[in-house]
mmCIF file of C-alpha atoms in Angstrom:
data_model
loop_
_atom_site.group_PDB
_atom_site.id
_atom_site.type_symbol
_atom_site.label_atom_id
_atom_site.label_comp_id
_atom_site.label_asym_id
_atom_site.label_seq_id
_atom_site.Cartn_x
_atom_site.Cartn_y
_atom_site.Cartn_z
ATOM 1 C CA GLY N 1 52.277 -8.115 60.897
ATOM 2 C CA ALA N 2 49.456 -10.569 60.380
ATOM 3 C CA VAL N 3 50.077 -13.909 62.064
ATOM 4 C CA VAL N 4 48.359 -17.195 61.363
ATOM 5 C CA SER N 5 48.913 -20.254 63.497
ATOM 6 C CA GLN N 6 48.188 -23.890 62.816
ATOM 7 C CA HIS N 7 47.914 -26.797 65.198
ATOM 8 C CA PRO N 8 49.269 -29.387 65.260
ATOM 9 C CA SER N 9 52.466 -28.785 63.299
ATOM 10 C CA TRP N 10 52.761 -32.473 62.579
ATOM 11 C CA VAL N 11 50.676 -35.546 63.232
ATOM 12 C CA ILE N 12 50.975 -39.259 62.613
ATOM 13 C CA CYS N 13 47.811 -41.298 62.596
ATOM 14 C CA LYS N 14 46.634 -44.737 61.611
ATOM 15 C CA SER N 15 44.513 -45.492 58.572
ATOM 16 C CA GLY N 16 40.832 -45.095 59.242
ATOM 17 C CA THR N 17 41.153 -42.496 61.964
ATOM 18 C CA SER N 18 40.210 -38.826 61.713
ATOM 19 C CA VAL N 19 42.495 -35.874 62.248
ATOM 20 C CA LYS N 20 41.514 -32.292 63.009
ATOM 21 C CA ILE N 21 43.743 -29.371 62.059
ATOM 22 C CA GLU N 22 43.146 -25.885 63.446
ATOM 23 C CA CYS N 23 43.934 -22.601 61.741
ATOM 24 C CA ARG N 24 43.827 -19.358 63.706
ATOM 25 C CA SER N 25 44.343 -15.734 62.762
ATOM 26 C CA LEU N 26 46.026 -14.279 65.830
ATOM 27 C CA ASP N 27 45.913 -10.532 65.351
ATOM 28 C CA PHE N 28 43.240 -9.920 62.747
ATOM 29 C CA GLN N 29 39.782 -11.093 61.792
ATOM 30 C CA ALA N 30 39.352 -13.334 58.810
ATOM 31 C CA THR N 31 35.933 -13.975 57.321
ATOM 32 C CA THR N 32 37.667 -16.055 54.669
ATOM 33 C CA MET N 33 40.308 -18.696 55.167
ATOM 34 C CA PHE N 34 41.735 -21.111 52.642
ATOM 35 C CA TRP N 35 42.961 -24.674 52.918
ATOM 36 C CA TYR N 36 45.740 -25.961 50.681
ATOM 37 C CA ARG N 37 47.503 -29.258 50.260
ATOM 38 C CA GLN N 38 51.047 -29.678 49.018
ATOM 39 C CA PHE N 39 52.606 -32.968 47.980
ATOM 40 C CA PRO N 40 56.411 -33.289 47.794
ATOM 41 C CA LYS N 41 57.999 -31.286 44.985
ATOM 42 C CA GLN N 42 54.619 -29.910 43.929
ATOM 43 C CA SER N 43 52.996 -26.549 44.404
ATOM 44 C CA LEU N 44 50.126 -25.662 46.677
ATOM 45 C CA MET N 45 46.737 -26.859 45.529
ATOM 46 C CA LEU N 46 43.702 -25.078 46.881
ATOM 47 C CA MET N 47 41.292 -27.523 48.488
ATOM 48 C CA ALA N 48 38.553 -25.254 49.732
ATOM 49 C CA THR N 49 37.565 -21.769 50.761
ATOM 50 C CA SER N 50 36.310 -21.512 54.310
ATOM 51 C CA ASN N 51 33.705 -18.854 54.987
ATOM 52 C CA GLU N 52 32.814 -17.745 58.496
ATOM 53 C CA GLY N 53 29.261 -18.685 59.337
ATOM 54 C CA SER N 54 28.521 -20.524 56.105
ATOM 55 C CA LYS N 55 29.437 -23.663 54.205
ATOM 56 C CA ALA N 56 32.856 -24.041 52.702
ATOM 57 C CA THR N 57 33.360 -23.918 48.956
ATOM 58 C CA TYR N 58 35.308 -26.926 47.704
ATOM 59 C CA GLU N 59 37.489 -27.059 44.617
ATOM 60 C CA GLN N 60 36.714 -29.567 41.931
ATOM 61 C CA GLY N 61 37.829 -33.060 42.849
ATOM 62 C CA VAL N 62 37.979 -32.443 46.608
ATOM 63 C CA GLU N 63 35.552 -34.612 48.573
ATOM 64 C CA LYS N 64 33.599 -32.452 50.995
ATOM 65 C CA ASP N 65 32.550 -35.438 53.088
ATOM 66 C CA LYS N 66 36.144 -36.485 53.553
ATOM 67 C CA PHE N 67 37.591 -33.063 54.275
ATOM 68 C CA LEU N 68 35.217 -31.402 56.720
ATOM 69 C CA ILE N 69 35.676 -27.685 57.178
ATOM 70 C CA ASN N 70 34.196 -25.595 59.957
ATOM 71 C CA HIS N 71 34.705 -21.834 60.251
ATOM 72 C CA ALA N 72 32.849 -21.049 63.450
ATOM 73 C CA SER N 73 34.433 -17.730 64.334
ATOM 74 C CA LEU N 74 36.287 -14.863 62.710
ATOM 75 C CA THR N 75 39.608 -16.237 63.904
ATOM 76 C CA LEU N 76 39.277 -20.011 63.654
ATOM 77 C CA SER N 77 38.796 -22.534 60.879
ATOM 78 C CA THR N 78 39.219 -26.286 61.249
ATOM 79 C CA LEU N 79 39.875 -28.998 58.699
ATOM 80 C CA THR N 80 39.045 -32.574 59.645
ATOM 81 C CA VAL N 81 40.450 -35.352 57.498
ATOM 82 C CA THR N 82 38.029 -38.203 58.036
ATOM 83 C CA SER N 83 38.876 -41.873 57.620
ATOM 84 C CA ALA N 84 42.420 -40.991 56.674
ATOM 85 C CA HIS N 85 44.368 -43.147 54.223
ATOM 86 C CA PRO N 86 48.085 -43.176 53.428
ATOM 87 C CA GLU N 87 47.429 -41.220 50.229
ATOM 88 C CA ASP N 88 46.124 -38.358 52.407
ATOM 89 C CA SER N 89 49.640 -37.933 53.798
ATOM 90 C CA SER N 90 50.642 -34.434 52.807
ATOM 91 C CA PHE N 91 51.496 -30.938 53.987
ATOM 92 C CA TYR N 92 48.278 -29.069 54.789
ATOM 93 C CA ILE N 93 48.528 -25.288 54.888
ATOM 94 C CA CYS N 94 45.881 -22.737 55.730
ATOM 95 C CA SER N 95 45.814 -19.071 54.902
ATOM 96 C CA ALA N 96 43.677 -16.201 56.042
ATOM 97 C CA ARG N 97 42.667 -13.111 54.185
ATOM 98 C CA ASP N 98 43.172 -9.871 56.059
ATOM 99 C CA GLU N 99 40.007 -7.816 55.538
ATOM 100 C CA GLY N 100 42.072 -4.662 55.558
ATOM 101 C CA ARG N 101 44.395 -5.818 52.779
ATOM 102 C CA VAL N 102 41.922 -7.327 50.402
ATOM 103 C CA TYR N 103 44.043 -9.488 48.143
ATOM 104 C CA GLU N 104 46.842 -10.509 50.475
ATOM 105 C CA GLN N 105 46.770 -13.775 52.324
ATOM 106 C CA TYR N 106 48.867 -14.847 55.266
ATOM 107 C CA PHE N 107 49.828 -18.448 55.633
ATOM 108 C CA GLY N 108 50.005 -20.667 58.647
ATOM 109 C CA PRO N 109 53.154 -22.725 59.222
ATOM 110 C CA GLY N 110 51.488 -25.871 57.901
ATOM 111 C CA THR N 111 50.638 -29.277 59.308
ATOM 112 C CA ARG N 112 52.503 -32.327 58.125
ATOM 113 C CA LEU N 113 50.171 -35.332 58.182
ATOM 114 C CA THR N 114 51.470 -38.867 57.916
ATOM 115 C CA VAL N 115 48.966 -41.690 57.746
ATOM 116 C CA THR N 116 50.371 -45.133 58.443
ATOM 117 C CA ARG G 1 47.060 -25.046 29.794
ATOM 118 C CA LYS G 2 47.885 -24.313 33.437
ATOM 119 C CA GLU G 3 46.488 -21.111 34.883
ATOM 120 C CA VAL G 4 49.913 -20.025 36.092
ATOM 121 C CA GLU G 5 53.070 -21.385 34.497
ATOM 122 C CA GLN G 6 56.648 -21.103 35.674
ATOM 123 C CA ASP G 7 59.967 -22.605 34.689
ATOM 124 C CA PRO G 8 60.660 -25.107 37.493
ATOM 125 C CA GLY G 9 64.423 -24.611 37.345
ATOM 126 C CA PRO G 10 66.530 -25.153 39.287
ATOM 127 C CA PHE G 11 68.528 -22.021 38.677
ATOM 128 C CA ASN G 12 72.005 -22.552 40.063
ATOM 129 C CA VAL G 13 73.870 -19.249 40.350
ATOM 130 C CA PRO G 14 76.935 -17.933 42.207
ATOM 131 C CA GLU G 15 76.659 -15.411 44.989
ATOM 132 C CA GLY G 16 76.398 -11.903 43.633
ATOM 133 C CA ALA G 17 74.727 -12.950 40.391
ATOM 134 C CA THR G 18 71.586 -11.425 38.981
ATOM 135 C CA VAL G 19 68.805 -13.876 38.227
ATOM 136 C CA ALA G 20 65.395 -13.444 36.629
ATOM 137 C CA PHE G 21 62.299 -15.593 36.886
ATOM 138 C CA ASN G 22 59.365 -15.477 34.531
ATOM 139 C CA CYS G 23 55.750 -16.447 34.881
ATOM 140 C CA THR G 24 52.749 -16.421 32.555
ATOM 141 C CA TYR G 25 49.091 -16.502 33.471
ATOM 142 C CA SER G 26 46.119 -17.523 31.364
ATOM 143 C CA ASN G 27 43.244 -15.453 32.773
ATOM 144 C CA SER G 28 43.405 -12.028 31.187
ATOM 145 C CA ALA G 29 40.956 -10.665 33.775
ATOM 146 C CA SER G 30 43.384 -11.300 36.637
ATOM 147 C CA GLN G 31 44.147 -8.153 38.573
ATOM 148 C CA SER G 32 46.356 -9.079 41.501
ATOM 149 C CA PHE G 33 49.753 -10.671 41.280
ATOM 150 C CA PHE G 34 52.299 -11.718 43.846
ATOM 151 C CA TRP G 35 55.621 -13.395 44.315
ATOM 152 C CA TYR G 36 55.895 -15.698 47.301
ATOM 153 C CA ARG G 37 58.973 -17.429 48.608
ATOM 154 C CA GLN G 38 58.854 -20.924 50.046
ATOM 155 C CA ASP G 39 61.682 -22.583 51.927
ATOM 156 C CA CYS G 40 61.886 -26.352 52.124
ATOM 157 C CA ARG G 41 59.121 -27.827 54.307
ATOM 158 C CA LYS G 42 57.874 -24.368 55.277
ATOM 159 C CA GLU G 43 54.860 -22.274 54.415
ATOM 160 C CA PRO G 44 54.971 -19.691 51.597
ATOM 161 C CA LYS G 45 55.806 -16.160 52.627
ATOM 162 C CA LEU G 46 54.811 -13.092 50.684
ATOM 163 C CA LEU G 47 57.846 -11.582 48.989
ATOM 164 C CA MET G 48 56.141 -8.771 47.146
ATOM 165 C CA SER G 49 53.014 -7.749 45.337
ATOM 166 C CA VAL G 50 53.384 -6.908 41.657
ATOM 167 C CA TYR G 51 51.974 -3.649 40.385
ATOM 168 C CA SER G 52 51.314 -2.517 36.836
ATOM 169 C CA SER G 53 53.999 0.145 37.036
ATOM 170 C CA GLY G 54 56.559 -2.318 38.312
ATOM 171 C CA ASN G 55 57.959 -2.156 41.790
ATOM 172 C CA GLU G 56 61.211 -2.599 43.608
ATOM 173 C CA ASP G 57 62.050 -3.711 47.120
ATOM 174 C CA GLY G 58 65.760 -3.618 47.802
ATOM 175 C CA ARG G 59 67.421 -6.210 45.581
ATOM 176 C CA PHE G 60 64.096 -7.463 44.233
ATOM 177 C CA THR G 61 62.262 -5.980 41.260
ATOM 178 C CA ALA G 62 58.915 -7.204 39.951
ATOM 179 C CA GLN G 63 57.426 -6.353 36.580
ATOM 180 C CA LEU G 64 54.021 -6.969 35.052
ATOM 181 C CA ASN G 65 53.196 -7.005 31.358
ATOM 182 C CA ARG G 66 49.431 -7.237 31.013
ATOM 183 C CA ALA G 67 49.462 -7.377 27.219
ATOM 184 C CA SER G 68 51.626 -10.494 27.285
ATOM 185 C CA GLN G 69 50.164 -11.787 30.577
ATOM 186 C CA TYR G 70 53.650 -12.086 31.902
ATOM 187 C CA ILE G 71 55.190 -11.420 35.304
ATOM 188 C CA SER G 72 58.852 -11.323 36.196
ATOM 189 C CA LEU G 73 61.018 -11.210 39.284
ATOM 190 C CA LEU G 74 64.591 -9.973 39.194
ATOM 191 C CA ILE G 75 66.981 -10.624 42.047
ATOM 192 C CA ARG G 76 70.207 -8.646 42.072
ATOM 193 C CA ASP G 77 73.346 -9.437 44.046
ATOM 194 C CA SER G 78 72.117 -12.903 45.022
ATOM 195 C CA LYS G 79 72.783 -14.075 48.571
ATOM 196 C CA LEU G 80 73.080 -17.621 49.842
ATOM 197 C CA SER G 81 69.932 -16.934 51.856
ATOM 198 C CA ASP G 82 67.984 -16.312 48.644
ATOM 199 C CA SER G 83 68.045 -20.061 47.954
ATOM 200 C CA ALA G 84 64.393 -21.100 47.983
ATOM 201 C CA THR G 85 61.474 -21.804 45.696
ATOM 202 C CA TYR G 86 59.796 -18.717 44.250
ATOM 203 C CA LEU G 87 56.094 -18.989 43.598
ATOM 204 C CA CYS G 88 54.225 -16.853 41.110
ATOM 205 C CA VAL G 89 50.705 -16.277 42.410
ATOM 206 C CA VAL G 90 47.663 -14.792 40.725
ATOM 207 C CA ASN G 91 44.260 -13.783 41.990
ATOM 208 C CA PRO G 92 41.785 -14.596 39.212
ATOM 209 C CA MET G 93 39.615 -11.654 40.225
ATOM 210 C CA ASP G 94 36.507 -13.579 41.070
ATOM 211 C CA SER G 95 34.586 -12.972 44.243
ATOM 212 C CA SER G 96 36.286 -15.729 46.190
ATOM 213 C CA TYR G 97 39.670 -13.991 46.566
ATOM 214 C CA LYS G 98 41.368 -17.320 46.055
ATOM 215 C CA LEU G 99 44.954 -17.474 44.877
ATOM 216 C CA ILE G 100 46.282 -19.630 42.077
ATOM 217 C CA PHE G 101 49.858 -20.784 42.566
ATOM 218 C CA GLY G 102 52.414 -21.585 39.940
ATOM 219 C CA SER G 103 54.491 -24.689 40.460
ATOM 220 C CA GLY G 104 57.446 -22.608 41.578
ATOM 221 C CA THR G 105 60.970 -21.926 40.396
ATOM 222 C CA ARG G 106 63.757 -23.291 42.524
ATOM 223 C CA LEU G 107 66.807 -21.093 43.093
ATOM 224 C CA LEU G 108 70.126 -22.366 44.417
ATOM 225 C CA VAL G 109 72.751 -19.752 45.209
ATOM 226 C CA ARG G 110 76.218 -21.248 45.633
ATOM 227 C CA PRO G 111 79.216 -19.710 47.422
#
């Protein structure tokens, strides 16, 4: 089956620093990946759609200069949280769309970010 | 109105019970529907896609009513391991392939 990995699985950082999260599709190519954020007891909220070789599409209310997305290859997308603040502490999950199964997405295991 | 609405629960049922979850969606043009399962502090995992004719996978049955814009999931013979949050997910059928998640229904199966 389709496997998506994320790294790191958890990270603690200090306010003002930047954190990079990687999302990889391990056994399929993904021209489109998605980044979600989930706060405790809430559902997943789509932050942005990451497109290989082009700029990401951000959802309304998500600051593109704060959440930098790079999708440089068909198997890797990165999300960088810049100048992190405690309110950015959350569970960040990526997903990748399998080109062969158009509407199904496979999720990475998530990255738990804590900003102190 | 939320794009995808679910009863948050929790549903607390004994082992062996049958339980049904409902979901409504607001975009009548939506074409793809899914149920995902999410365990605590884990990523969502696809449980099943939902087809117009309805579909069954073991103890799980999904139904779609396009006229009412309503999706359901039925779990028969509940197991302790079914305890999780069940997410109703809709693809709004635009070119981005993005998924819209409901807030989830929490299920607790007790011994």
